[in-house]
Short mmCIF file of C-alpha atoms in Angstrom, two decimals:
data_model
loop_
_atom_site.label_atom_id
_atom_site.label_comp_id
_atom_site.label_asym_id
_atom_site.label_seq_id
_atom_site.Cartn_x
_atom_site.Cartn_y
_atom_site.Cartn_z
CA MET A 1 8.82 -9.62 48.16
CA GLU A 2 6.19 -7.18 49.34
CA LEU A 3 4.99 -3.96 47.71
CA THR A 4 2.01 -1.80 46.76
CA VAL A 5 1.33 -0.60 43.21
CA ALA A 6 -1.47 1.31 41.45
CA LYS A 7 -3.82 -0.95 39.48
CA LYS A 8 -3.90 1.26 36.36
CA ASP A 9 -0.10 1.36 36.11
CA LEU A 10 0.27 -2.38 36.70
CA LEU A 11 -2.52 -3.28 34.28
CA LYS A 12 -1.00 -1.23 31.46
CA LEU A 13 2.36 -2.96 31.82
CA VAL A 14 0.99 -6.49 32.31
CA THR A 15 -1.17 -6.05 29.20
CA ARG A 16 1.93 -5.05 27.24
CA MET A 17 3.66 -8.29 28.33
CA GLN A 18 0.93 -10.55 26.94
CA GLY A 19 2.05 -10.52 23.32
CA VAL A 20 5.53 -11.73 24.25
CA ALA A 21 4.96 -14.30 27.01
CA GLU A 22 5.04 -17.71 25.29
CA ARG A 23 1.88 -19.64 26.20
CA LYS A 24 2.72 -22.89 24.35
CA SER A 25 6.39 -23.23 25.21
CA THR A 26 7.93 -26.46 26.49
CA MET A 27 9.67 -24.21 29.05
CA PRO A 28 6.99 -23.27 31.62
CA VAL A 29 8.93 -20.22 32.81
CA LEU A 30 8.42 -18.53 29.41
CA SER A 31 4.66 -18.29 30.03
CA ASN A 32 5.43 -16.19 33.10
CA VAL A 33 5.97 -12.51 33.80
CA LEU A 34 8.89 -11.59 36.02
CA LEU A 35 8.11 -9.20 38.88
CA ALA A 36 11.33 -7.84 40.38
CA VAL A 37 11.88 -5.01 42.85
CA GLU A 38 14.38 -2.42 41.65
CA GLY A 39 15.10 0.05 44.41
CA PRO A 40 12.69 1.37 47.07
CA ASN A 41 10.19 2.86 44.60
CA SER A 42 10.24 0.70 41.48
CA LEU A 43 8.85 -2.63 40.25
CA ARG A 44 10.26 -4.10 37.04
CA LEU A 45 8.20 -6.43 34.85
CA ALA A 46 9.65 -8.56 32.06
CA ALA A 47 8.52 -11.24 29.60
CA THR A 48 10.36 -13.19 26.90
CA ASP A 49 9.99 -16.10 24.48
CA LEU A 50 13.81 -16.16 23.99
CA TYR A 51 13.42 -14.36 20.63
CA LEU A 52 11.45 -11.32 21.78
CA ALA A 53 11.70 -9.66 25.19
CA ILE A 54 9.99 -6.71 26.80
CA ALA A 55 10.67 -5.00 30.10
CA GLY A 56 9.19 -1.99 31.82
CA LYS A 57 9.07 -0.28 35.21
CA VAL A 58 6.22 0.99 37.33
CA ALA A 59 6.28 3.11 40.49
CA ALA A 60 5.72 1.10 43.68
CA GLU A 61 5.95 1.41 47.44
CA VAL A 62 8.35 -1.39 48.36
CA SER A 63 8.26 -2.93 51.84
CA LYS A 64 10.41 -5.97 51.09
CA PRO A 65 12.68 -6.56 48.05
CA GLY A 66 12.71 -9.73 45.98
CA SER A 67 11.48 -11.25 42.71
CA VAL A 68 8.99 -13.83 41.49
CA ALA A 69 7.70 -15.13 38.14
CA VAL A 70 3.93 -15.65 37.82
CA PRO A 71 1.77 -16.88 34.90
CA ALA A 72 1.17 -13.95 32.53
CA LYS A 73 -2.41 -14.85 31.55
CA ASP A 74 -3.49 -15.51 35.14
CA LEU A 75 -1.91 -12.28 36.37
CA LEU A 76 -3.63 -10.19 33.70
CA GLU A 77 -7.04 -11.71 34.37
CA ARG A 78 -6.76 -11.09 38.11
CA VAL A 79 -5.40 -7.55 37.88
CA LYS A 80 -8.29 -6.69 35.55
CA MET A 81 -10.79 -7.86 38.16
CA MET A 82 -9.29 -5.80 40.95
CA PRO A 83 -11.12 -2.60 41.98
CA ASP A 84 -9.41 0.64 41.01
CA GLY A 85 -6.77 1.77 43.45
CA PRO A 86 -3.67 0.29 45.10
CA ILE A 87 -2.88 -3.44 44.92
CA ARG A 88 -0.66 -5.12 47.48
CA ILE A 89 1.58 -7.88 46.06
CA ALA A 90 3.39 -10.27 48.37
CA SER A 91 5.33 -13.43 47.56
CA GLU A 92 6.45 -16.18 49.93
CA ASP A 93 9.71 -18.13 49.86
CA ASN A 94 7.98 -20.90 47.84
CA ALA A 95 6.97 -18.28 45.18
CA THR A 96 3.28 -18.39 46.14
CA THR A 97 2.13 -14.85 45.37
CA THR A 98 -0.85 -12.99 46.82
CA LEU A 99 -2.64 -10.06 45.19
CA LYS A 100 -4.83 -8.07 47.59
CA ALA A 101 -6.92 -5.02 46.81
CA THR A 102 -6.33 -2.24 49.36
CA GLY A 103 -9.58 -1.37 51.12
CA SER A 104 -11.37 -4.44 49.75
CA ALA A 105 -11.70 -8.11 50.65
CA ARG A 106 -10.83 -9.22 47.12
CA ARG A 107 -7.74 -11.38 47.03
CA TYR A 108 -6.05 -13.86 44.69
CA THR A 109 -3.26 -16.37 45.17
CA LEU A 110 -0.98 -17.38 42.29
CA ARG A 111 1.42 -20.31 42.09
CA GLY A 112 4.63 -18.73 40.92
CA MET A 113 8.25 -19.65 40.30
CA PRO A 114 11.41 -18.20 41.84
CA GLY A 115 12.54 -15.06 40.05
CA GLU A 116 16.04 -16.55 39.68
CA ASP A 117 14.58 -19.19 37.31
CA PHE A 118 13.56 -16.50 34.81
CA PRO A 119 16.01 -16.26 31.87
CA PRO A 120 18.15 -13.13 31.72
CA LEU A 121 17.07 -10.58 29.10
CA PRO A 122 19.54 -9.44 26.44
CA VAL A 123 21.18 -6.05 26.83
CA PRO A 124 22.93 -3.98 24.14
CA ALA A 125 26.71 -3.86 24.13
CA GLU A 126 28.18 -0.74 25.64
CA GLY A 127 28.68 1.91 22.98
CA ALA A 128 26.35 0.23 20.44
CA PRO A 129 25.02 2.82 17.95
CA THR A 130 21.60 4.28 18.82
CA LEU A 131 19.16 6.06 16.51
CA ALA A 132 16.18 8.19 17.53
CA ILE A 133 12.99 8.15 15.48
CA GLU A 134 9.64 9.83 16.10
CA VAL A 135 6.93 7.40 17.23
CA ASP A 136 4.49 8.61 14.58
CA VAL A 137 7.09 8.04 11.85
CA LEU A 138 7.78 4.46 12.96
CA ARG A 139 4.05 3.85 13.34
CA GLU A 140 3.41 5.03 9.76
CA LEU A 141 6.24 2.89 8.38
CA ILE A 142 4.68 -0.17 10.03
CA GLN A 143 1.07 0.73 9.25
CA LYS A 144 1.72 1.03 5.52
CA THR A 145 3.79 -2.14 5.13
CA TYR A 146 3.05 -4.80 7.75
CA PHE A 147 0.10 -6.34 5.85
CA SER A 148 2.32 -7.71 3.07
CA ILE A 149 4.60 -9.67 5.40
CA SER A 150 4.26 -13.40 4.79
CA GLY A 151 2.65 -15.38 7.60
CA ASP A 152 4.74 -18.44 6.70
CA GLU A 153 7.26 -18.80 9.53
CA THR A 154 9.27 -21.38 7.53
CA ARG A 155 10.24 -18.60 5.08
CA ALA A 156 12.11 -16.33 7.48
CA HIS A 157 13.24 -13.87 4.79
CA LEU A 158 9.58 -13.15 3.89
CA ASN A 159 8.17 -13.51 7.44
CA SER A 160 9.87 -10.22 8.35
CA ALA A 161 10.18 -6.54 7.49
CA LEU A 162 13.32 -4.92 6.12
CA PHE A 163 14.18 -1.76 8.07
CA GLU A 164 16.80 0.46 6.45
CA TRP A 165 18.28 3.79 7.50
CA GLU A 166 20.38 5.31 4.71
CA GLY A 167 21.70 8.80 5.31
CA ASP A 168 18.62 10.86 6.16
CA VAL A 169 16.11 8.37 4.70
CA VAL A 170 14.35 5.73 6.81
CA ARG A 171 12.67 2.92 4.88
CA MET A 172 10.58 -0.20 5.54
CA VAL A 173 9.94 -2.86 2.87
CA THR A 174 7.87 -6.05 3.10
CA THR A 175 6.86 -8.77 0.64
CA ASP A 176 5.22 -12.19 0.68
CA GLY A 177 6.20 -13.03 -2.90
CA HIS A 178 2.83 -11.96 -4.36
CA ARG A 179 2.93 -8.29 -3.35
CA LEU A 180 5.35 -5.74 -1.99
CA SER A 181 5.00 -2.57 0.09
CA LYS A 182 7.63 0.14 0.49
CA MET A 183 7.45 3.26 2.63
CA GLU A 184 10.24 5.76 3.19
CA VAL A 185 10.50 8.98 5.15
CA LYS A 186 13.15 11.68 5.14
CA VAL A 187 14.39 12.65 8.61
CA GLU A 188 15.97 16.07 8.29
CA GLY A 189 19.24 16.69 10.09
CA ARG A 190 19.95 13.06 11.01
CA GLN A 191 22.43 10.83 9.23
CA ALA A 192 22.74 7.14 10.04
CA SER A 193 23.28 3.73 8.49
CA ALA A 194 21.42 0.61 9.62
CA THR A 195 19.88 -2.49 8.08
CA MET A 196 17.84 -5.03 10.02
CA LEU A 197 15.33 -7.77 9.26
CA ILE A 198 12.62 -7.67 11.95
CA PRO A 199 10.31 -10.73 12.30
CA LEU A 200 6.54 -10.33 11.94
CA LYS A 201 5.76 -11.06 15.60
CA ALA A 202 8.13 -8.27 16.64
CA ILE A 203 6.63 -5.87 14.08
CA LEU A 204 3.15 -6.44 15.53
CA GLU A 205 4.46 -5.82 19.06
CA LEU A 206 6.24 -2.66 17.91
CA ARG A 207 2.98 -1.49 16.37
CA ARG A 208 1.22 -1.94 19.73
CA LEU A 209 4.04 -0.14 21.51
CA CYS A 210 3.80 2.83 19.11
CA ASP A 211 0.02 2.99 19.59
CA GLU A 212 0.46 3.19 23.37
CA ILE A 213 3.06 5.95 23.39
CA VAL A 214 1.40 9.35 23.39
CA PRO A 215 3.44 12.57 23.59
CA GLU A 216 3.00 14.46 26.84
CA GLN A 217 0.46 17.23 26.63
CA GLY A 218 1.97 20.67 26.20
CA LYS A 219 5.38 19.43 25.09
CA ASP A 220 6.68 20.73 21.76
CA ALA A 221 8.97 17.77 21.17
CA ARG A 222 7.34 14.69 19.65
CA ALA A 223 7.69 11.36 21.42
CA GLN A 224 10.59 9.29 20.18
CA ILE A 225 11.72 5.68 20.21
CA GLN A 226 15.42 4.91 20.63
CA ILE A 227 16.63 2.11 18.34
CA THR A 228 19.87 0.29 19.17
CA GLN A 229 21.34 -2.45 17.00
CA SER A 230 23.75 -4.67 18.91
CA GLY A 231 25.05 -7.93 17.52
CA SER A 232 22.16 -10.08 16.34
CA SER A 233 19.54 -8.14 18.34
CA ALA A 234 17.76 -4.81 18.11
CA PHE A 235 16.44 -2.81 21.07
CA PHE A 236 13.55 -0.33 20.97
CA GLN A 237 13.11 1.97 23.96
CA GLY A 238 10.17 4.29 24.53
CA GLY A 239 7.11 4.89 26.67
CA GLY A 240 8.83 3.47 29.73
CA SER A 241 9.46 0.08 28.06
CA THR A 242 12.42 -1.61 26.41
CA PHE A 243 11.56 -4.08 23.68
CA SER A 244 14.24 -6.34 22.21
CA VAL A 245 14.16 -8.78 19.30
CA LYS A 246 16.52 -11.31 17.81
CA LEU A 247 16.89 -10.19 14.20
CA VAL A 248 16.33 -12.56 11.28
CA ASP A 249 19.55 -13.91 9.81
CA ALA A 250 18.47 -14.22 6.17
CA GLN A 251 18.75 -12.44 2.83
CA PHE A 252 15.79 -10.18 2.00
CA PRO A 253 14.76 -10.35 -1.69
CA PRO A 254 16.31 -7.68 -3.96
CA TYR A 255 13.16 -5.56 -3.82
CA SER A 256 14.29 -2.83 -6.21
CA GLN A 257 14.34 -5.38 -9.02
CA VAL A 258 10.67 -6.20 -8.41
CA ILE A 259 9.40 -2.62 -8.66
CA PRO A 260 8.52 -1.71 -12.28
CA GLN A 261 10.47 1.36 -13.29
CA ASN A 262 8.00 2.49 -15.95
CA SER A 263 4.28 1.78 -16.17
CA ASP A 264 2.96 3.21 -19.44
CA LYS A 265 -0.70 3.27 -18.32
CA LYS A 266 -1.54 5.58 -15.41
CA VAL A 267 -5.06 5.41 -13.97
CA ARG A 268 -6.25 7.87 -11.31
CA VAL A 269 -8.84 6.12 -9.14
CA PRO A 270 -11.01 7.41 -6.26
CA ARG A 271 -9.71 5.34 -3.34
CA GLY A 272 -12.96 5.05 -1.36
CA GLN A 273 -15.11 4.06 -4.34
CA PHE A 274 -12.47 1.60 -5.55
CA ALA A 275 -12.28 -0.11 -2.15
CA ASP A 276 -16.07 -0.24 -1.81
CA ALA A 277 -16.51 -1.76 -5.28
CA LEU A 278 -13.71 -4.28 -4.70
CA ARG A 279 -15.26 -5.41 -1.41
CA ALA A 280 -18.67 -5.80 -3.04
CA VAL A 281 -17.49 -7.69 -6.14
CA SER A 282 -15.02 -9.91 -4.26
CA ILE A 283 -17.90 -11.46 -2.32
CA ALA A 284 -18.74 -13.32 -5.54
CA ALA A 285 -15.11 -14.19 -6.35
CA SER A 286 -13.73 -17.71 -6.20
CA GLU A 287 -13.01 -18.57 -2.56
CA ARG A 288 -9.81 -20.31 -3.64
CA THR A 289 -8.24 -17.40 -5.54
CA GLY A 290 -10.16 -14.25 -4.49
CA GLY A 291 -9.56 -13.05 -8.04
CA VAL A 292 -11.29 -10.09 -9.73
CA LYS A 293 -10.87 -8.60 -13.19
CA LEU A 294 -10.30 -4.90 -13.76
CA GLY A 295 -11.38 -3.75 -17.20
CA ILE A 296 -10.50 -0.11 -17.95
CA THR A 297 -11.99 1.66 -20.94
CA GLY A 298 -11.86 5.45 -21.22
CA GLY A 299 -13.12 6.96 -17.99
CA VAL A 300 -14.67 3.79 -16.55
CA MET A 301 -13.24 0.86 -14.58
CA ARG A 302 -15.40 -2.28 -14.63
CA ILE A 303 -14.73 -4.75 -11.83
CA THR A 304 -15.98 -8.31 -12.34
CA SER A 305 -15.72 -11.63 -10.57
CA GLU A 306 -17.04 -15.08 -11.31
CA SER A 307 -17.26 -18.25 -9.29
CA PRO A 308 -18.50 -21.64 -10.50
CA GLU A 309 -20.02 -22.16 -7.04
CA SER A 310 -21.68 -18.83 -6.27
CA GLY A 311 -22.13 -16.92 -9.53
CA ASP A 312 -20.83 -13.56 -10.72
CA GLY A 313 -20.28 -10.04 -9.39
CA PHE A 314 -20.06 -6.71 -11.22
CA ASP A 315 -19.57 -3.02 -10.45
CA GLU A 316 -18.07 0.02 -12.15
CA ILE A 317 -16.56 3.29 -11.02
CA PRO A 318 -15.39 6.46 -12.80
CA VAL A 319 -11.64 6.86 -13.28
CA ASP A 320 -9.31 9.34 -14.91
CA TYR A 321 -7.71 7.47 -17.82
CA ALA A 322 -7.26 8.17 -21.52
CA GLY A 323 -5.04 5.30 -22.71
CA ALA A 324 -5.67 2.04 -24.54
CA ASP A 325 -8.17 -0.43 -23.12
CA ILE A 326 -6.74 -2.93 -20.64
CA THR A 327 -8.06 -5.94 -18.73
CA ILE A 328 -6.06 -7.48 -15.91
CA GLY A 329 -6.77 -9.86 -13.00
CA PHE A 330 -5.73 -9.47 -9.36
CA ASN A 331 -6.37 -10.83 -5.89
CA ALA A 332 -8.87 -8.32 -4.46
CA LYS A 333 -7.55 -8.64 -0.89
CA TYR A 334 -4.10 -7.41 -1.93
CA PHE A 335 -5.58 -4.17 -3.27
CA LEU A 336 -7.91 -3.78 -0.29
CA ASP A 337 -4.99 -4.07 2.16
CA VAL A 338 -3.15 -1.26 0.37
CA LEU A 339 -6.20 0.99 0.03
CA GLY A 340 -7.06 0.47 3.71
CA SER A 341 -3.63 1.67 4.81
CA LEU A 342 -3.96 5.01 2.97
CA GLN A 343 -5.97 8.15 3.72
CA GLU A 344 -5.67 10.01 0.41
CA ASP A 345 -8.77 10.58 -1.72
CA ASP A 346 -7.17 9.27 -4.94
CA VAL A 347 -4.58 6.67 -5.87
CA ILE A 348 -2.62 6.19 -9.08
CA LEU A 349 -2.50 2.69 -10.59
CA GLY A 350 0.51 2.12 -12.82
CA LEU A 351 -0.24 -0.67 -15.30
CA SER A 352 1.55 -2.14 -18.31
CA GLY A 353 0.41 -5.48 -19.74
CA GLU A 354 -2.04 -8.05 -18.41
CA LEU A 355 0.84 -10.18 -17.11
CA ASP A 356 2.76 -7.26 -15.55
CA PRO A 357 2.53 -6.18 -11.90
CA ALA A 358 0.53 -3.11 -10.89
CA VAL A 359 2.08 -0.25 -8.92
CA VAL A 360 -0.18 1.60 -6.47
CA ARG A 361 0.79 5.06 -5.21
CA PRO A 362 -1.12 7.79 -3.36
CA ALA A 363 -1.89 10.58 -5.82
CA SER A 364 -0.55 13.26 -3.47
CA GLU A 365 2.76 11.79 -2.27
CA ARG A 366 5.63 9.75 -3.65
CA ASN A 367 7.13 8.16 -0.53
CA PHE A 368 4.89 5.07 -0.57
CA LEU A 369 4.26 2.45 -3.19
CA ALA A 370 2.84 -1.05 -3.38
CA VAL A 371 3.40 -3.66 -6.06
CA VAL A 372 0.70 -6.27 -6.71
CA MET A 373 1.38 -9.25 -8.96
CA PRO A 374 -1.35 -10.06 -11.52
CA MET A 375 -3.16 -13.38 -11.77
CA ARG A 376 -4.77 -15.26 -14.63
CA ILE A 377 -8.55 -15.37 -14.30
#
């Protein structure tokens, strides 16, 4: 294989491969990136851990076709160190691969593997249903829900996000058993039906993919991602890349049963002040629980924490509330994650009793909510 490719194009694609290439696998080939010539003017890159896979193409001047798999981390580090401009890539029959900067003496040699040893990537079945969603819509769905996905990989049903498309409503729901986030968006003029459970690692990669895709300047149409569900996999195509994931085969909790239908105490809280006070008071909270108490009386919320090791913390902020006094304990981090995902000036806390979950909504919109379970303090 022999070709020339622009550093900036190659670097962007190799960087995208890093989150998928499996560094600790017992199969050495999975820590590699596949470089494969596709036609006289195209180089295809691919990476997989057998659950996630990503592939993309970059323009290249091809002198000799072929393919090779090289270590992802080593390739990224070396491409970064190349001067700007064209890079010549050449691989020998033994998969030894040379990277040479055009117009410079800088050169690297990598010990690769034959491209034929790289596992084939999944492809959707012909005729599988495809949905189109704006990148900024998918990004917002992820941004407002990903933080409440459980990090426990042994609990697959919680270590994933539920993605639903019902009629003209697209929804994402996540929960770790202590909190829940739900975001939904109406997509006018599009009707579809889809349900998929997407694992956390794939959600984080999708988030990076969305962040990288920027609509072309001057175009009226917003950038879109094509979503195809085929068998046990889902495929996301956009920004010149195709990202595939093996969906979680598990039952997501019945989330609608967790969301309180009526909270008799509604408290309007300034989001920025609330987050600032929570951060300050939680410094003095117990390291084990991270618990703080919210005491609401009239137009004041008092936030307190106490720790047998480090002492107490206290702050108060003005709120809009006229109901009966209430005191309730929560994990401060759960509230901070929600508040950090929002931009609105005010949020509405829906509260009932001291043992009932709190519902957090932006004051100005109704398409997002978070549920936070209380804790005894």
